Tab-separated table of C-alpha atoms in Angstrom:
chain	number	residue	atom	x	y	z
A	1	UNK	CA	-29.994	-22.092	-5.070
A	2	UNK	CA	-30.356	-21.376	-8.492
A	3	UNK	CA	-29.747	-17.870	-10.284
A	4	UNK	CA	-30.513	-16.736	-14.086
A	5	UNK	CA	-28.249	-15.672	-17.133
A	6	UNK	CA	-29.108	-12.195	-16.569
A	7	UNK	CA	-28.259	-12.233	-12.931
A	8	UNK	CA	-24.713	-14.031	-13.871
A	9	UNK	CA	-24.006	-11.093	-16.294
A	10	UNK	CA	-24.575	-8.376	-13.560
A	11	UNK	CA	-22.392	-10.482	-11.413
A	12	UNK	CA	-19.385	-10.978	-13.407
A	13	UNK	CA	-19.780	-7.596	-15.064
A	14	UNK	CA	-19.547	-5.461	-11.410
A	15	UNK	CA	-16.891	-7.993	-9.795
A	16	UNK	CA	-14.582	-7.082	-13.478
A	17	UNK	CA	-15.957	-3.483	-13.483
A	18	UNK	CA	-15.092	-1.132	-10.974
A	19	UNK	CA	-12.006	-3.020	-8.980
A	20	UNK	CA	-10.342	-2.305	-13.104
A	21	UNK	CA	-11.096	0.684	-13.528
A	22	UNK	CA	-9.558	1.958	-10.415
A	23	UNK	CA	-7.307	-0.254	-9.176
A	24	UNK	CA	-5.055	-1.516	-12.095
A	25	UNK	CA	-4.900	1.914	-14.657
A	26	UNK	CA	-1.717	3.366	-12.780
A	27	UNK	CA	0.345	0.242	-13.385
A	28	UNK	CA	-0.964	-0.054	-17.254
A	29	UNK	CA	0.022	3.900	-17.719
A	30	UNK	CA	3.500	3.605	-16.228
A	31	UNK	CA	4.228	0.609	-18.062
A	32	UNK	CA	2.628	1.696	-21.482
A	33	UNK	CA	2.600	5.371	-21.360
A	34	UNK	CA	0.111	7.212	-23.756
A	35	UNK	CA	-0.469	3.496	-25.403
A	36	UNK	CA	-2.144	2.528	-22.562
A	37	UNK	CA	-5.368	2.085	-24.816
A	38	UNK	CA	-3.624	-0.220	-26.492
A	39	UNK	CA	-2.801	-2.573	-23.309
A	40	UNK	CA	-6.416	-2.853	-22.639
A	41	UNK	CA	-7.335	-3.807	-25.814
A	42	UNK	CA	-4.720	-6.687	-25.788
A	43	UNK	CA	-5.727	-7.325	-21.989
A	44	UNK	CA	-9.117	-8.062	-23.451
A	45	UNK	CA	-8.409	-10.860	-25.812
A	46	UNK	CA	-6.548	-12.517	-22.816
A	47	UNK	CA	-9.538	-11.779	-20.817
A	48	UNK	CA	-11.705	-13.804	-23.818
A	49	UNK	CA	-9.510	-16.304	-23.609
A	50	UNK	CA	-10.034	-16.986	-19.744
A	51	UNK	CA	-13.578	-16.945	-20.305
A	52	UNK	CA	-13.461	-19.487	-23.286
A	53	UNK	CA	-11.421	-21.773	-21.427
A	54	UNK	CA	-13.593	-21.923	-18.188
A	55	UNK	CA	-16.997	-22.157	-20.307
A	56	UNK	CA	-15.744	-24.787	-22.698
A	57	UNK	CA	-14.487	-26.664	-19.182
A	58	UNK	CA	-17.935	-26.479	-17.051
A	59	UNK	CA	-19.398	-27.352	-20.549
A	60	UNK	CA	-18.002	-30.915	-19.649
A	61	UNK	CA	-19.755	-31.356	-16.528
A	62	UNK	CA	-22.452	-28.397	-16.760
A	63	UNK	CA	-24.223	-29.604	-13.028
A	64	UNK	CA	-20.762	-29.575	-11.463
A	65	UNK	CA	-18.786	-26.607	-10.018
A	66	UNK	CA	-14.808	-26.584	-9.818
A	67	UNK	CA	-14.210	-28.452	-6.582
A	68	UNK	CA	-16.334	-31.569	-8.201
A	69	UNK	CA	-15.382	-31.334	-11.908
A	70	UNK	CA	-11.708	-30.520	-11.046
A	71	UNK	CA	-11.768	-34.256	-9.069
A	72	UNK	CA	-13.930	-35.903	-11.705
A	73	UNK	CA	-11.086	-34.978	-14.262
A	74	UNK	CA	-8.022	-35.296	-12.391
A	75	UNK	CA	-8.650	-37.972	-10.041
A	76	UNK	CA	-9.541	-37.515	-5.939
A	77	UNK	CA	-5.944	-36.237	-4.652
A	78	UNK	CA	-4.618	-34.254	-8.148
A	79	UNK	CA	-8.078	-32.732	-8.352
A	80	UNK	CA	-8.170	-31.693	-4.324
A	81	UNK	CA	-4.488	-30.108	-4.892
A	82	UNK	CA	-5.898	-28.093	-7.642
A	83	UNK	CA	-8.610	-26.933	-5.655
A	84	UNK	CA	-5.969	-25.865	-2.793
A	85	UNK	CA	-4.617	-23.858	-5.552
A	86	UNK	CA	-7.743	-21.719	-5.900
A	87	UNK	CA	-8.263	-21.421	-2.201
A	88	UNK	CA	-5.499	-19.917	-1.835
A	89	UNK	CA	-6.335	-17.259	-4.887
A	90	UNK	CA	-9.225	-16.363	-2.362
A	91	UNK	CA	-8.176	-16.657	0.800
A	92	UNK	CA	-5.582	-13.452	-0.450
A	93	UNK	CA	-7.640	-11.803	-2.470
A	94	UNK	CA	-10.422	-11.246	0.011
A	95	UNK	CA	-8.610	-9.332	2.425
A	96	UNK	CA	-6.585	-7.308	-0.330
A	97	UNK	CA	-10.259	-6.093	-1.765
A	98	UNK	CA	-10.998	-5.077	1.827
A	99	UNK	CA	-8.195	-3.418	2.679
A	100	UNK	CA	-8.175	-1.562	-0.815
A	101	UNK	CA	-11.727	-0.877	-0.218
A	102	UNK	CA	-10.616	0.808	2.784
A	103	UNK	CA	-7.772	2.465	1.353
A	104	UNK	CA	-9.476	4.573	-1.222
A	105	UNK	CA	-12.441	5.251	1.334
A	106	UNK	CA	-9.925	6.660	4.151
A	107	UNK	CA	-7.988	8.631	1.235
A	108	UNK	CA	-11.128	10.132	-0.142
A	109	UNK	CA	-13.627	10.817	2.240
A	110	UNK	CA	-13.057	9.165	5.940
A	111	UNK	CA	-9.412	9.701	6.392
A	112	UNK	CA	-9.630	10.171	10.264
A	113	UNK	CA	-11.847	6.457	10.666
A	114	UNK	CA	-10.113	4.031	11.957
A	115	UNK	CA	-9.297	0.929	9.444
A	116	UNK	CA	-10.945	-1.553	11.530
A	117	UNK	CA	-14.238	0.528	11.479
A	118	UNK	CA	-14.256	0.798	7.819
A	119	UNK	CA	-13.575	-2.938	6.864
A	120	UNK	CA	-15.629	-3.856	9.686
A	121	UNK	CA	-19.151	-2.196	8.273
A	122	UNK	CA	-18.428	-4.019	4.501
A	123	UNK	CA	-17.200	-7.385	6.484
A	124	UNK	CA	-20.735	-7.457	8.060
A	125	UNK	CA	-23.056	-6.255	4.743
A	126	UNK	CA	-20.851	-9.209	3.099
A	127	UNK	CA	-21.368	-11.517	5.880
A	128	UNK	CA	-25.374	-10.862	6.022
A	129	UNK	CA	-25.673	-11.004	2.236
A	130	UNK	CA	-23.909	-13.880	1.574
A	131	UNK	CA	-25.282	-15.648	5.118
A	132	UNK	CA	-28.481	-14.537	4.120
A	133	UNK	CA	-29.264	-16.308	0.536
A	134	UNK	CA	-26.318	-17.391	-0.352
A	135	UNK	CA	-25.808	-16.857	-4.122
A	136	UNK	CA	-29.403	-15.862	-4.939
A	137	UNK	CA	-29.630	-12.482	-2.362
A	138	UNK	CA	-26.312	-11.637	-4.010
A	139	UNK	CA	-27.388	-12.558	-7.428
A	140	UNK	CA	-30.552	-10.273	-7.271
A	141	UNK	CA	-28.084	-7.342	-5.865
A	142	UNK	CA	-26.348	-7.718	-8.719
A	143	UNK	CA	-28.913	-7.246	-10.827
A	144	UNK	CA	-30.437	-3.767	-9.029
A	145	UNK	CA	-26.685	-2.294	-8.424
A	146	UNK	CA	-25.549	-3.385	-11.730
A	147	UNK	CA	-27.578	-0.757	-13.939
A	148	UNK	CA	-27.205	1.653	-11.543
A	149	UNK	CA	-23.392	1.375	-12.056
A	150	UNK	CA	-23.389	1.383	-15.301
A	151	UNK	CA	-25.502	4.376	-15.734
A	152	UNK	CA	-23.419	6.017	-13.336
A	153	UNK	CA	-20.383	5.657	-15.356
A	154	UNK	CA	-21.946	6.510	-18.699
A	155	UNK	CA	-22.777	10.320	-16.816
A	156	UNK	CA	-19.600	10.176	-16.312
A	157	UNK	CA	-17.770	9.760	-19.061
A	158	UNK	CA	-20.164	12.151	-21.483
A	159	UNK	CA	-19.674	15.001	-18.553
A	160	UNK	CA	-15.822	14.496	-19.513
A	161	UNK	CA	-15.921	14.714	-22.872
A	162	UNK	CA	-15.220	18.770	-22.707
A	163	UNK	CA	-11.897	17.702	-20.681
A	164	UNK	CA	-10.356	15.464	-22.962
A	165	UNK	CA	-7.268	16.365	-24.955
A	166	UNK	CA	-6.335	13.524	-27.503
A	167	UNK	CA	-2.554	15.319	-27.879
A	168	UNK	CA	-1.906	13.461	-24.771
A	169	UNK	CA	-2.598	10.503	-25.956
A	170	UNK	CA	0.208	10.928	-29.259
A	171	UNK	CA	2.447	9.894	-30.455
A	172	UNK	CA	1.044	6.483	-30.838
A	173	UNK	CA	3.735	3.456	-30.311
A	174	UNK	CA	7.140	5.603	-31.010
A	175	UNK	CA	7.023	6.333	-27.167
A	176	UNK	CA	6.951	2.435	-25.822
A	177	UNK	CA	6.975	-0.003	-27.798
A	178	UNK	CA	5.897	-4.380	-27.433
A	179	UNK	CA	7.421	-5.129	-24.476
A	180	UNK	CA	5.946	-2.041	-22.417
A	181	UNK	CA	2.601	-2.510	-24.305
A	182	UNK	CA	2.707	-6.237	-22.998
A	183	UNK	CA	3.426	-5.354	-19.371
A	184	UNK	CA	0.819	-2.762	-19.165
A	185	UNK	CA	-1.913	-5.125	-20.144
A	186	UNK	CA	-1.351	-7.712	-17.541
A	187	UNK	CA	-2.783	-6.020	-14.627
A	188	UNK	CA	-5.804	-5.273	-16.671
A	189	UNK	CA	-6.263	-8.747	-17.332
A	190	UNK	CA	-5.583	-9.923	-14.013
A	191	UNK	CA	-8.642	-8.398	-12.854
A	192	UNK	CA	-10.902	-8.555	-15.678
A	193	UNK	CA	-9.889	-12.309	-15.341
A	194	UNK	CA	-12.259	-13.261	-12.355
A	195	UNK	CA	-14.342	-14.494	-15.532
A	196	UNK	CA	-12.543	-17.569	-13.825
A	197	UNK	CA	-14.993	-17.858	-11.037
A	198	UNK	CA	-17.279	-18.892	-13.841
A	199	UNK	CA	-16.313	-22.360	-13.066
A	200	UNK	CA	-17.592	-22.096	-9.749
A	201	UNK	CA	-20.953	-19.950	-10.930
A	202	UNK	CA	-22.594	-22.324	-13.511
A	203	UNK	CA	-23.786	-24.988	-11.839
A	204	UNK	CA	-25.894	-22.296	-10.218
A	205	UNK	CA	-27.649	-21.311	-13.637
A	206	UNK	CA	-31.131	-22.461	-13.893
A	207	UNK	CA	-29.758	-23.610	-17.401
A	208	UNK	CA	-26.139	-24.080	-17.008
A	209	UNK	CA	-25.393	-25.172	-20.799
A	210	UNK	CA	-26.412	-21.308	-21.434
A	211	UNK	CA	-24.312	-19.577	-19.515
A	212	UNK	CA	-21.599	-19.486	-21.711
A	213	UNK	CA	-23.263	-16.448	-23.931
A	214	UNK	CA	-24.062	-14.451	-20.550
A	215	UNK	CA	-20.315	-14.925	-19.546
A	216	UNK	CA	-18.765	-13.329	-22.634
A	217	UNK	CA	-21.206	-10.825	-22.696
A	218	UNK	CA	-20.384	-9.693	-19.165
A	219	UNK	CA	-16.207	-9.516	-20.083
A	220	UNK	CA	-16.823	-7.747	-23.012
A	221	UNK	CA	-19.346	-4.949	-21.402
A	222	UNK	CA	-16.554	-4.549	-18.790
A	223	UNK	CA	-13.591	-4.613	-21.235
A	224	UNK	CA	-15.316	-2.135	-23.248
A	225	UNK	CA	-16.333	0.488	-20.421
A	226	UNK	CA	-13.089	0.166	-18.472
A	227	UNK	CA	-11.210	0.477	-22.439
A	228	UNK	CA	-13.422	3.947	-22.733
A	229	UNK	CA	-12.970	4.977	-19.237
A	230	UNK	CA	-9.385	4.400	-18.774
A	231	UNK	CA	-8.637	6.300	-21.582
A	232	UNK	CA	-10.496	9.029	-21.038
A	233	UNK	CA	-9.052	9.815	-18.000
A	234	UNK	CA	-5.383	9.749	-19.591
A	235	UNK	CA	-6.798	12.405	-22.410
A	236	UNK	CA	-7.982	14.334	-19.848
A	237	UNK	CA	-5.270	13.996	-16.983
A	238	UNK	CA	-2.045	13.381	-19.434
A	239	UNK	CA	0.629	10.570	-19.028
A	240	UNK	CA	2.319	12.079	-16.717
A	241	UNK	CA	-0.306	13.227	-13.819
A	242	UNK	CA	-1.651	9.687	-14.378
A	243	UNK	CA	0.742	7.414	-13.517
A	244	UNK	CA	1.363	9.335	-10.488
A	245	UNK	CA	-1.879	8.888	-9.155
A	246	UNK	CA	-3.222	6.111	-6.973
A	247	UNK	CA	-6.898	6.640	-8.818
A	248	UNK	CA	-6.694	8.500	-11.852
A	249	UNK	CA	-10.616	8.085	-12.571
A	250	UNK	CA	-11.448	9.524	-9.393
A	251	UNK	CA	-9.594	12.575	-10.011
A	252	UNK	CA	-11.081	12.892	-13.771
A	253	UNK	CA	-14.521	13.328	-12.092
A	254	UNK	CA	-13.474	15.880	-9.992
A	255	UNK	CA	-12.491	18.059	-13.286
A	256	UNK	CA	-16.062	17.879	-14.516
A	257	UNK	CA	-17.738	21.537	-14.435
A	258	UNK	CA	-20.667	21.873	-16.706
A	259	UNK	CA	-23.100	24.553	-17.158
A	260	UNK	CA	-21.249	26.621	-14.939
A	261	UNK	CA	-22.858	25.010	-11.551
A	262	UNK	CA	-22.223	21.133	-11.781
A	263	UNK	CA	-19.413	20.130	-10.515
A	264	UNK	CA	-17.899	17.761	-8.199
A	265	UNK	CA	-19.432	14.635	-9.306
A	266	UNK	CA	-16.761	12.359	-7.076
A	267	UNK	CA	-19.473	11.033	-5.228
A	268	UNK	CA	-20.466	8.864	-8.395
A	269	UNK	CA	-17.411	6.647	-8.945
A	270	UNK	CA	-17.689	6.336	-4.706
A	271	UNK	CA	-20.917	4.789	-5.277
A	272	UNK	CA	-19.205	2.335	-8.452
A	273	UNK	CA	-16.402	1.484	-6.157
A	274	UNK	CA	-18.294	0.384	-3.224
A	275	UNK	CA	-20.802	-1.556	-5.140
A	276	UNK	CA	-18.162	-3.479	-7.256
A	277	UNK	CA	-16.395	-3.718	-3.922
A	278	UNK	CA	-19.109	-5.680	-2.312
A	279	UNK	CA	-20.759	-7.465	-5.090
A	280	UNK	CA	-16.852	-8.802	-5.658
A	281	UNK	CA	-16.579	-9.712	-1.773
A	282	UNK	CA	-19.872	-11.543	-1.708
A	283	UNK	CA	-19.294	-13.929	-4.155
A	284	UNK	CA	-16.049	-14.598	-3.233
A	285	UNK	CA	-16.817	-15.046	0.033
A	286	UNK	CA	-19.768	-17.509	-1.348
A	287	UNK	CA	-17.819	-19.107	-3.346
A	288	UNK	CA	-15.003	-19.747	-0.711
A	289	UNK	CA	-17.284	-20.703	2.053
A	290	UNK	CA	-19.345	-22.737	-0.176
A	291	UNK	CA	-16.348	-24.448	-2.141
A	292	UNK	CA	-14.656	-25.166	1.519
A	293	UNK	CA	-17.646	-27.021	3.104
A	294	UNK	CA	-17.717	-29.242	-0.345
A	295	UNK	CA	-13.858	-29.514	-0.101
A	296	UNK	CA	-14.260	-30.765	3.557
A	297	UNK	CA	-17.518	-32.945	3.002
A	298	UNK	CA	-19.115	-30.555	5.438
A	299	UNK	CA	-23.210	-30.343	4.815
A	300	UNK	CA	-23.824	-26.469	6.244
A	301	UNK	CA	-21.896	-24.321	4.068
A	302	UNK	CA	-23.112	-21.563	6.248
A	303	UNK	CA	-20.897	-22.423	9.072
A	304	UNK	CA	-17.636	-21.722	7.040
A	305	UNK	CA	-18.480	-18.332	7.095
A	306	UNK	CA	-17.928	-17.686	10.837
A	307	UNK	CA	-14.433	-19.110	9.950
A	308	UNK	CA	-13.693	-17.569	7.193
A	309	UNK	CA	-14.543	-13.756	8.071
A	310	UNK	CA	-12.538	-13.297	11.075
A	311	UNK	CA	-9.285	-14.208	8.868
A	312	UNK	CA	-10.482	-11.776	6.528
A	313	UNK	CA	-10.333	-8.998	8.983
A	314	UNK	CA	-6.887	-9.969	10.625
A	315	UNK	CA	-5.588	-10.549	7.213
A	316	UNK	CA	-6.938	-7.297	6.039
A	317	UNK	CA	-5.147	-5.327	9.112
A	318	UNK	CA	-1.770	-6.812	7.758
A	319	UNK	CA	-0.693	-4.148	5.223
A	320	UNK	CA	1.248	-1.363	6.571
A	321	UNK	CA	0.111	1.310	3.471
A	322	UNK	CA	-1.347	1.323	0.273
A	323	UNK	CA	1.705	0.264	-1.675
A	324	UNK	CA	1.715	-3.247	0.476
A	325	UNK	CA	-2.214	-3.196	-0.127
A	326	UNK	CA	-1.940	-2.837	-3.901
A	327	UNK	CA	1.235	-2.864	-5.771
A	328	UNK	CA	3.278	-5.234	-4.245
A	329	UNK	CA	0.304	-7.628	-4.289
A	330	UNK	CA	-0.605	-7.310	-7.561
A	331	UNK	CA	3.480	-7.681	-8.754
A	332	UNK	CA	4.471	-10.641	-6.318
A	333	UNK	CA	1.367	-12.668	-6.430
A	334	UNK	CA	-1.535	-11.814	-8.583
A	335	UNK	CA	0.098	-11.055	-12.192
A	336	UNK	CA	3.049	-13.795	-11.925
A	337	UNK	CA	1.051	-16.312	-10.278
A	338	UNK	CA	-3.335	-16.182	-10.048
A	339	UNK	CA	-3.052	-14.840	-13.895
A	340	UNK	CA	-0.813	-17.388	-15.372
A	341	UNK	CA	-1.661	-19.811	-13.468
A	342	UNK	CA	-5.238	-19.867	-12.001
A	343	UNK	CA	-6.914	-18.017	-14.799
A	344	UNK	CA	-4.992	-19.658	-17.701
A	345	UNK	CA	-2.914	-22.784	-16.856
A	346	UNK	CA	-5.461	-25.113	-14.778
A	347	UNK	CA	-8.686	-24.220	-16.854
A	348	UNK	CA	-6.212	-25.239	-19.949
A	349	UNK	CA	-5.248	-28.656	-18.054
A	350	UNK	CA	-8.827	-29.319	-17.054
A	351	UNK	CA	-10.259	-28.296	-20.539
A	352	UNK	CA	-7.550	-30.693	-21.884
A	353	UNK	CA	-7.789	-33.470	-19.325
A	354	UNK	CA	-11.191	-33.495	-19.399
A	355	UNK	CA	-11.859	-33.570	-23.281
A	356	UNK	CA	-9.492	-36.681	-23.855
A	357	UNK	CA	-11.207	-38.801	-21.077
A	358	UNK	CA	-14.293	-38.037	-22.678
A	359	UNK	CA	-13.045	-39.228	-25.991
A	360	UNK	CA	-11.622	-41.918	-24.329
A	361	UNK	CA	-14.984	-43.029	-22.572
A	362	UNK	CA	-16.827	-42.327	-25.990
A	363	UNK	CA	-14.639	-44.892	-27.854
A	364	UNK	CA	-14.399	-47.704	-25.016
């Protein structure tokens, strides 16, 4: 299975894309207030620096992915434990997508489906995508959704342009301060951070050692939109409205009136949602199923997947409401934990590890 640079930049870009803009703008407005521009641009640079750290590591061993490099660096049992780690990252995360996925679908336009029904239909389009080519079927999705997305988001933002009011966004800094500014960014870069899974993408690249260009170019196309988009929506909803909100750029497209007959353009940031959404879930679920049979020394990867899925659903079913779903998620595991940790801390140790036994080798 191999994939291109172009397809890897589709891939990262949607998976960072539309779970940011929706999901994580409510905590970086109640934290930062009217400076919530300013979070993003600070969750960027930790974004770059996630994305430096795991292409400088699969740099060491381009034809390896994390569950081999991570035990040619650390040894057989420190390596496996660090893997565990990541499993773990996406064992949760997999049924918190889905179950957000189905939150903002039942809130917006199926709220009498049953849950089941609605994670059920994107469990299955996952399943058959990933089942189906593995990497390369979602790797070419990627690269037809991914336009379309973008596109889609461009109308929207330049059919908002007549609702923004920039007072809302003043005064700058007075109102919050470092410490607020700080906190708002981290949810940001929690989810722009899935740069991370670059470790397990490369080895994939028809030209691995290349990657590394396609990867930064992908976080900064989705730093900058979700940067432009986020703050949009604040000038046109205000601080207030926003951080009351569960999706803040949903409701800015339902503002948009123009020429007197266009209006209620909500169906466009469905169609962003639910392709991030499953571009996201497929290469997780790739990645997991994939990194599992390695992990276990297990030659049909395939076979995980029939594993794997039903925990997704039961795990999925778990959450009693959106606040379980999302917030307390995001606050107990994913920013004190999978950011400092997963995205930051073990590419550091590997990066670190890794260039000192090389030295080491080079001089014996």
């Amino acid at each position: 299975m191999k994939i291109t640079g172009l397809q890897l930049f589709w891939m990262i870009t949607l998976m960072s894309l539309g779970m940011t803009m929706v999901m994580t703008m409510t905590p970086a407005v109640s934290a930062a207030k009217q400076d919530m521009w300013i979070s993003v641009i600070l969750s960027g640079c930790i974004v770059m620096i996630i994305t430096f750290l795991a292409t400088q590591t699969s740099k060491l061993y381009p034809t390896q992915n994390l569950i081999q490099l991570s035990q040619t660096i650390l040894g057989k049992w420190l390596g496996k434990a660090v893997i565990l780690i990541y499993f773990v990252q996406w064992l949760t995360i997999l049924p918190i997508v889905m179950r957000q996925f189905n939150d903002v679908i039942q809130t917006l336009i199926l709220p009498s489906t049953p849950k089941w029904a609605v994670i059920l239909i994107m469990l299955a389009l996952t399943i058959y995508a990933t089942y189906s080519g593995g990497i390369e079927t979602i790797a070419r999705c990627s690269e037809i959704l991914g336009p379309i997305a973008v596109i889609m988001i461009l109308l929207i933002l330049i059919a908002s342009i007549n609702n923004i009011n920039l007072h809302y966004l003043l005064p700058v800094y007075a109102d919050s301060g470092i410490a607020p500014i700080i906190k708002g960014s981290l949810a940001p870069a929690s989810y722009l951070g899935h740069s991370v899974e670059y470790l397990m993408l490369a080895s994939f690249l028809q030209t691995p050692r290349q990657g590394t260009r396609y990867a930064f170019a992908a976080i900064t196309t989705a730093w900058i939109v979700v940067l432009i988009s986020v703050t949009m929506a604040c000038a046109t909803l205000g601080v207030q409205l926003s951080s009351q909100m569960w999706y803040p750029f949903f409701e800015m497209s339902r503002k948009i009136t123009m020429f007197g007959f266009i209006e209620n353009l909500d169906p466009l940031p469905i169609v962003i949602w639910v392709s991030s959404v499953f571009i996201k879930l497929a290469i997780i679920l790739f990645i997991t199923s994939y990194g599992t049979a390695q992990f276990l020394n297990i030659s049909k990867w395939r076979a995980m997947i029939w594993f794997i899925a039903p925990v997704i659903m039961l795990l999925s079913l778990v959450p009693r409401n959106i606040n379980e779903a999302v917030t307390d998620y995001l606050l107990n595991y994913w920013i004190p934990v999978a950011l400092p940790v997963n995205m930051l801390g073990i590419p550091l140790l590997l990066l670190t590890v890794g260039r000192i036994r090389q030295a080491f080798n080079r001089s014996a």
